[in-house]
Amino acid sequence: MTTVTNALRRQLSSLPTPAAEFPSWAYEPKSYFKFEVIHQSTKSLARVGRIHTPHGIIDTPGFVAVATNAALKAVDFPNADNAGQQLCFANTYHLMLQPGTDIIREAGGIHKFTGRTDRPFITDSGGFQVFSLKHGSVKESLASRGELKRSTVKNKPHWRSGITGSNAVKVTEDHVIFKSYRDGSKVILSPESSIQAQKDIGADIIIPLDELPPHHIDRGLLAESVERSHRWEARSLMEHLKDSRERQQAIFCVVHGGTDVELRTRSIDYLTTLPWDGYAIGGSLGNGRDELRELLDWMMPLFNIGERSSKCRHLLGIADVESVHNAVERGVDTMDSSYPTKLARCGTLMTSRNGLIRIKQGKHSKSHGMKIDEDCECSTCSHYDRSYLRHLFKANEPVALQLATSTIYII
């Protein structure tokens, strides 16, 4: 009898929190956060919308620039905002380690801390960065099939050993344990502590803690990971609702399941029964643009069923030009990525008509008077030509990075 009881207990503990356990008021419209669809395409799932937040409006579809450390790389917030940037994405993991969320809280939250008081922020849970310590970046994870082989770092202090690699992260049902990349100290991140960290940061939209498995993973392990993410997300939501009305923050769930149709569908079916303010699409999104497009083809219509269509959808970590077009056509409202800014700092510029321009190439040395993009009204495209920008890159002038990064707002 004891054996049966223990087995039943383990089975029940693996089940996510049912919708009935969440307070009824959590399902009601929020006065401080609203998404409205202004126009729905008749030819595709693409739509035009508007997200209302306590710190401003987000027009959709829209690109969300990544401000990892509460700062954009090579461009300041006023210039980015003047170019049309609305929502910015800050990383909880990095801000927890430096300067510490207590510092940001004491400053009055991320808006006052950065001086960006009239535009919205979104923060992640920290989960993506934590699991990247184990599996590597998306590129590394795909290349190594999820088995990162860099658990030691040469010519670094002894405490750096074990910060990355297959044994770098310990996952339990309660939390995840990892080492700080700054000083090697042990850090424990739970669904509740991640939410509290994001409360301290004070972003307009926050994300629950989830587990990020690599693309190449056994299906049984992927199914276990999806269910664990569901349990963690439900715990995160419960923690958030304790003071959500006072804090006036929205929270998006994260749909998981890799490229597996059954697991993705199960994730959507469960998470959309809970009182989230929006839906984020995360986890492994395929190996390349073609797999991502195929994933969106069958998955996005599931968000159009019933009341699901009334909430905004965010695609996590994807924003190359081709994928942006594919995502918008299939009903994605916002998407974030550090890819466009990284690309620009390396001298590759996005344009609306001519694709990517590699500004360091010799053919641009005499492109006098030729704008980078005829359709772009950013400061760089309005004041400088290709020849001058190439010169700045070849001369290693720091301002080249700023001018190039300003052109990303063409997307």
Coordinates of N, CA, C and O in Angstrom, one line a residue, residues 95 138 149 153 235 391:
L95 N 21.6 40.9 -15.1 CA 21.3 42.0 -14.2 C 21.3 41.5 -12.7 O 21.6 42.3 -11.8
V138 N 22.9 28.9 -29.0 CA 22.1 28.1 -30.0 C 23.0 27.5 -31.1 O 22.8 26.3 -31.4
K149 N 31.5 21.2 -24.9 CA 32.8 20.6 -24.4 C 33.8 21.7 -23.9 O 34.9 21.6 -24.2
V153 N 38.3 26.9 -18.8 CA 38.7 28.1 -19.6 C 40.2 28.3 -19.3 O 40.6 28.5 -18.2
R235 N 4.2 27.8 -11.2 CA 4.7 28.4 -10.0 C 5.0 29.8 -10.1 O 4.8 30.7 -9.3
H391 N 35.0 53.8 -44.6 CA 36.2 54.4 -44.1 C 36.3 54.3 -42.6 O 37.4 54.0 -42.0

